[in-house]
Amino acid sequence: QVQLVESGGGLVQAGGSLRLSCVASGSVFGFFPMGWYRQAPGRQRELVADITAGGTTKYADSVKGRFTISRDNAKNTLYLQMDSLKPEDTAVYYCNTQPAFDKYWGQGTQVTVSS
C-alpha cells in the first residue's frame, strides 16, 4: 500500500517561490513515473509536471520555465520547485503517479499567490 503526503504549500506574493515535497511510503516509489497535479477552485485537476523513474521531465505550458520537478528515489521523495509564482498558480497541489491512480490521492497542499 502506497501513501503520498504533500507539504510545503503556503501564502506567497506574486513573484515569490515555494518548494513542495511529497513523501511516499513503501519501497516501490523509485519505479513509478510521478507527477504534480493541481486543482484550482471551480476547475478540474490538471497535471503540471511529471518525471519518469529515470529523471526525464515534462511540464505544462503554463508552468514551463518557472517550475522544476525532481525526485530523490533514495528518500522516496518528489519535489516541485516553483519560482516566479503568479496568482493563477493558486490551487491545491497533489502528487500522484503518472498516470494517476485514484487510490493514491492525498490531502494535497494549498498554494496561495497574492497579487
PDB file of C-alpha atoms in Angstrom:
ATOM      1  CA  GLN A   1       0.000   0.000   0.000  1.00  0.00           C
ATOM      2  CA  VAL A   2       1.468   3.345  -1.091  1.00  0.00           C
ATOM      3  CA  GLN A   3       0.662   6.551   0.767  1.00  0.00           C
ATOM      4  CA  LEU A   4       1.634  10.005  -0.533  1.00  0.00           C
ATOM      5  CA  VAL A   5       1.934  13.016   1.780  1.00  0.00           C
ATOM      6  CA  GLU A   6       2.378  16.504   0.346  1.00  0.00           C
ATOM      7  CA  SER A   7       3.810  19.511   2.197  1.00  0.00           C
ATOM      8  CA  GLY A   8       5.406  22.886   1.620  1.00  0.00           C
ATOM      9  CA  GLY A   9       2.473  24.986   0.494  1.00  0.00           C
ATOM     10  CA  GLY A  10       1.640  28.402   1.846  1.00  0.00           C
ATOM     11  CA  LEU A  11       0.846  32.020   1.100  1.00  0.00           C
ATOM     12  CA  VAL A  12       3.317  33.902  -1.069  1.00  0.00           C
ATOM     13  CA  GLN A  13       3.329  37.140  -3.028  1.00  0.00           C
ATOM     14  CA  ALA A  14       3.431  37.145  -6.799  1.00  0.00           C
ATOM     15  CA  GLY A  15       6.986  36.640  -7.997  1.00  0.00           C
ATOM     16  CA  GLY A  16       7.888  34.559  -4.972  1.00  0.00           C
ATOM     17  CA  SER A  17       8.942  30.931  -4.645  1.00  0.00           C
ATOM     18  CA  LEU A  18       7.865  27.787  -2.854  1.00  0.00           C
ATOM     19  CA  ARG A  19       9.205  24.253  -2.753  1.00  0.00           C
ATOM     20  CA  LEU A  20       6.725  21.421  -2.421  1.00  0.00           C
ATOM     21  CA  SER A  21       7.621  17.954  -1.180  1.00  0.00           C
ATOM     22  CA  CYS A  22       5.829  14.637  -1.489  1.00  0.00           C
ATOM     23  CA  VAL A  23       6.960  11.716   0.637  1.00  0.00           C
ATOM     24  CA  ALA A  24       5.905   8.242  -0.435  1.00  0.00           C
ATOM     25  CA  SER A  25       5.630   5.265   1.854  1.00  0.00           C
ATOM     26  CA  GLY A  26       6.617   1.873   0.505  1.00  0.00           C
ATOM     27  CA  SER A  27       9.684   0.691  -1.351  1.00  0.00           C
ATOM     28  CA  VAL A  28       8.437   0.871  -4.954  1.00  0.00           C
ATOM     29  CA  PHE A  29       8.474   4.668  -5.336  1.00  0.00           C
ATOM     30  CA  GLY A  30      11.604   4.624  -7.477  1.00  0.00           C
ATOM     31  CA  PHE A  31       9.970   2.514 -10.190  1.00  0.00           C
ATOM     32  CA  PHE A  32       6.996   4.770 -10.915  1.00  0.00           C
ATOM     33  CA  PRO A  33       6.692   7.841 -13.126  1.00  0.00           C
ATOM     34  CA  MET A  34       5.390  10.574 -10.821  1.00  0.00           C
ATOM     35  CA  GLY A  35       3.535  13.812 -11.326  1.00  0.00           C
ATOM     36  CA  TRP A  36       2.475  17.008  -9.620  1.00  0.00           C
ATOM     37  CA  TYR A  37      -1.138  17.974 -10.170  1.00  0.00           C
ATOM     38  CA  ARG A  38      -3.163  20.978  -9.086  1.00  0.00           C
ATOM     39  CA  GLN A  39      -6.801  21.888  -8.711  1.00  0.00           C
ATOM     40  CA  ALA A  40      -7.990  25.464  -8.530  1.00  0.00           C
ATOM     41  CA  PRO A  41     -11.464  26.369  -7.225  1.00  0.00           C
ATOM     42  CA  GLY A  42     -14.120  25.569  -9.802  1.00  0.00           C
ATOM     43  CA  ARG A  43     -11.662  23.893 -12.152  1.00  0.00           C
ATOM     44  CA  GLN A  44     -10.665  20.334 -12.980  1.00  0.00           C
ATOM     45  CA  ARG A  45      -7.500  18.835 -11.609  1.00  0.00           C
ATOM     46  CA  GLU A  46      -4.624  19.211 -14.067  1.00  0.00           C
ATOM     47  CA  LEU A  47      -1.154  17.750 -14.465  1.00  0.00           C
ATOM     48  CA  VAL A  48       1.508  20.452 -14.201  1.00  0.00           C
ATOM     49  CA  ALA A  49       4.724  18.401 -14.303  1.00  0.00           C
ATOM     50  CA  ASP A  50       5.844  14.806 -14.429  1.00  0.00           C
ATOM     51  CA  ILE A  51       9.085  12.862 -14.159  1.00  0.00           C
ATOM     52  CA  THR A  52       9.994   9.344 -15.194  1.00  0.00           C
ATOM     53  CA  ALA A  53      11.803   6.905 -12.943  1.00  0.00           C
ATOM     54  CA  GLY A  54      14.963   7.818 -14.827  1.00  0.00           C
ATOM     55  CA  GLY A  55      14.503  11.559 -14.393  1.00  0.00           C
ATOM     56  CA  THR A  56      13.069  12.729 -17.719  1.00  0.00           C
ATOM     57  CA  THR A  57      10.738  15.663 -17.094  1.00  0.00           C
ATOM     58  CA  LYS A  58       7.782  17.316 -18.829  1.00  0.00           C
ATOM     59  CA  TYR A  59       5.852  20.468 -17.986  1.00  0.00           C
ATOM     60  CA  ALA A  60       2.541  22.050 -18.795  1.00  0.00           C
ATOM     61  CA  ASP A  61       2.963  25.153 -20.946  1.00  0.00           C
ATOM     62  CA  SER A  62       1.566  27.316 -18.149  1.00  0.00           C
ATOM     63  CA  VAL A  63       4.472  26.488 -15.807  1.00  0.00           C
ATOM     64  CA  LYS A  64       7.316  25.809 -18.221  1.00  0.00           C
ATOM     65  CA  GLY A  65      10.413  27.778 -17.303  1.00  0.00           C
ATOM     66  CA  ARG A  66       9.091  28.565 -13.813  1.00  0.00           C
ATOM     67  CA  PHE A  67       8.582  25.170 -12.137  1.00  0.00           C
ATOM     68  CA  THR A  68      11.114  22.361 -11.723  1.00  0.00           C
ATOM     69  CA  ILE A  69      10.162  18.802 -10.799  1.00  0.00           C
ATOM     70  CA  SER A  70      12.742  16.468  -9.285  1.00  0.00           C
ATOM     71  CA  ARG A  71      12.903  13.295  -7.270  1.00  0.00           C
ATOM     72  CA  ASP A  72      15.176  11.616  -4.750  1.00  0.00           C
ATOM     73  CA  ASN A  73      14.482   7.894  -5.011  1.00  0.00           C
ATOM     74  CA  ALA A  74      16.707   7.109  -2.016  1.00  0.00           C
ATOM     75  CA  LYS A  75      14.442   9.295   0.134  1.00  0.00           C
ATOM     76  CA  ASN A  76      11.188   8.281  -1.591  1.00  0.00           C
ATOM     77  CA  THR A  77      10.558  11.984  -2.142  1.00  0.00           C
ATOM     78  CA  LEU A  78       9.228  14.035  -5.037  1.00  0.00           C
ATOM     79  CA  TYR A  79       9.799  17.811  -5.220  1.00  0.00           C
ATOM     80  CA  LEU A  80       8.351  20.759  -7.071  1.00  0.00           C
ATOM     81  CA  GLN A  81      10.341  23.995  -7.050  1.00  0.00           C
ATOM     82  CA  MET A  82       8.025  26.836  -8.000  1.00  0.00           C
ATOM     83  CA  ASP A  83       9.545  30.188  -8.935  1.00  0.00           C
ATOM     84  CA  SER A  84       8.078  33.392 -10.345  1.00  0.00           C
ATOM     85  CA  LEU A  85       4.722  32.439  -8.932  1.00  0.00           C
ATOM     86  CA  LYS A  86       1.596  34.058 -10.330  1.00  0.00           C
ATOM     87  CA  PRO A  87      -1.881  34.478  -8.806  1.00  0.00           C
ATOM     88  CA  GLU A  88      -3.180  31.947 -11.352  1.00  0.00           C
ATOM     89  CA  ASP A  89      -0.935  29.308  -9.736  1.00  0.00           C
ATOM     90  CA  THR A  90      -3.220  29.387  -6.687  1.00  0.00           C
ATOM     91  CA  ALA A  91      -4.542  25.860  -6.177  1.00  0.00           C
ATOM     92  CA  VAL A  92      -4.296  22.734  -4.074  1.00  0.00           C
ATOM     93  CA  TYR A  93      -1.269  20.778  -5.262  1.00  0.00           C
ATOM     94  CA  TYR A  94      -1.153  16.988  -5.213  1.00  0.00           C
ATOM     95  CA  CYS A  95       1.368  14.345  -6.142  1.00  0.00           C
ATOM     96  CA  ASN A  96       0.473  11.000  -7.661  1.00  0.00           C
ATOM     97  CA  THR A  97       1.793   8.504 -10.117  1.00  0.00           C
ATOM     98  CA  GLN A  98       1.581   9.460 -13.786  1.00  0.00           C
ATOM     99  CA  PRO A  99      -0.924   8.377 -14.900  1.00  0.00           C
ATOM    100  CA  ALA A 100      -2.678   8.891 -11.601  1.00  0.00           C
ATOM    101  CA  PHE A 101      -4.351   6.190  -9.577  1.00  0.00           C
ATOM    102  CA  ASP A 102      -7.426   7.253  -7.616  1.00  0.00           C
ATOM    103  CA  LYS A 103      -6.375   5.309  -4.527  1.00  0.00           C
ATOM    104  CA  TYR A 104      -3.179   7.353  -4.191  1.00  0.00           C
ATOM    105  CA  TRP A 105      -4.688  10.854  -3.909  1.00  0.00           C
ATOM    106  CA  GLY A 106      -3.710  12.500  -0.643  1.00  0.00           C
ATOM    107  CA  GLN A 107      -4.854  15.691   1.058  1.00  0.00           C
ATOM    108  CA  GLY A 108      -2.713  17.944  -1.066  1.00  0.00           C
ATOM    109  CA  THR A 109      -1.060  21.190  -0.016  1.00  0.00           C
ATOM    110  CA  GLN A 110      -2.587  24.630  -0.551  1.00  0.00           C
ATOM    111  CA  VAL A 111      -0.639  27.221  -2.508  1.00  0.00           C
ATOM    112  CA  THR A 112      -1.988  30.763  -2.497  1.00  0.00           C
ATOM    113  CA  VAL A 113      -0.325  33.503  -4.518  1.00  0.00           C
ATOM    114  CA  SER A 114      -1.377  37.060  -3.767  1.00  0.00           C
ATOM    115  CA  SER A 115      -1.126  39.853  -6.311  1.00  0.00           C
TER     116      SER A 115
END
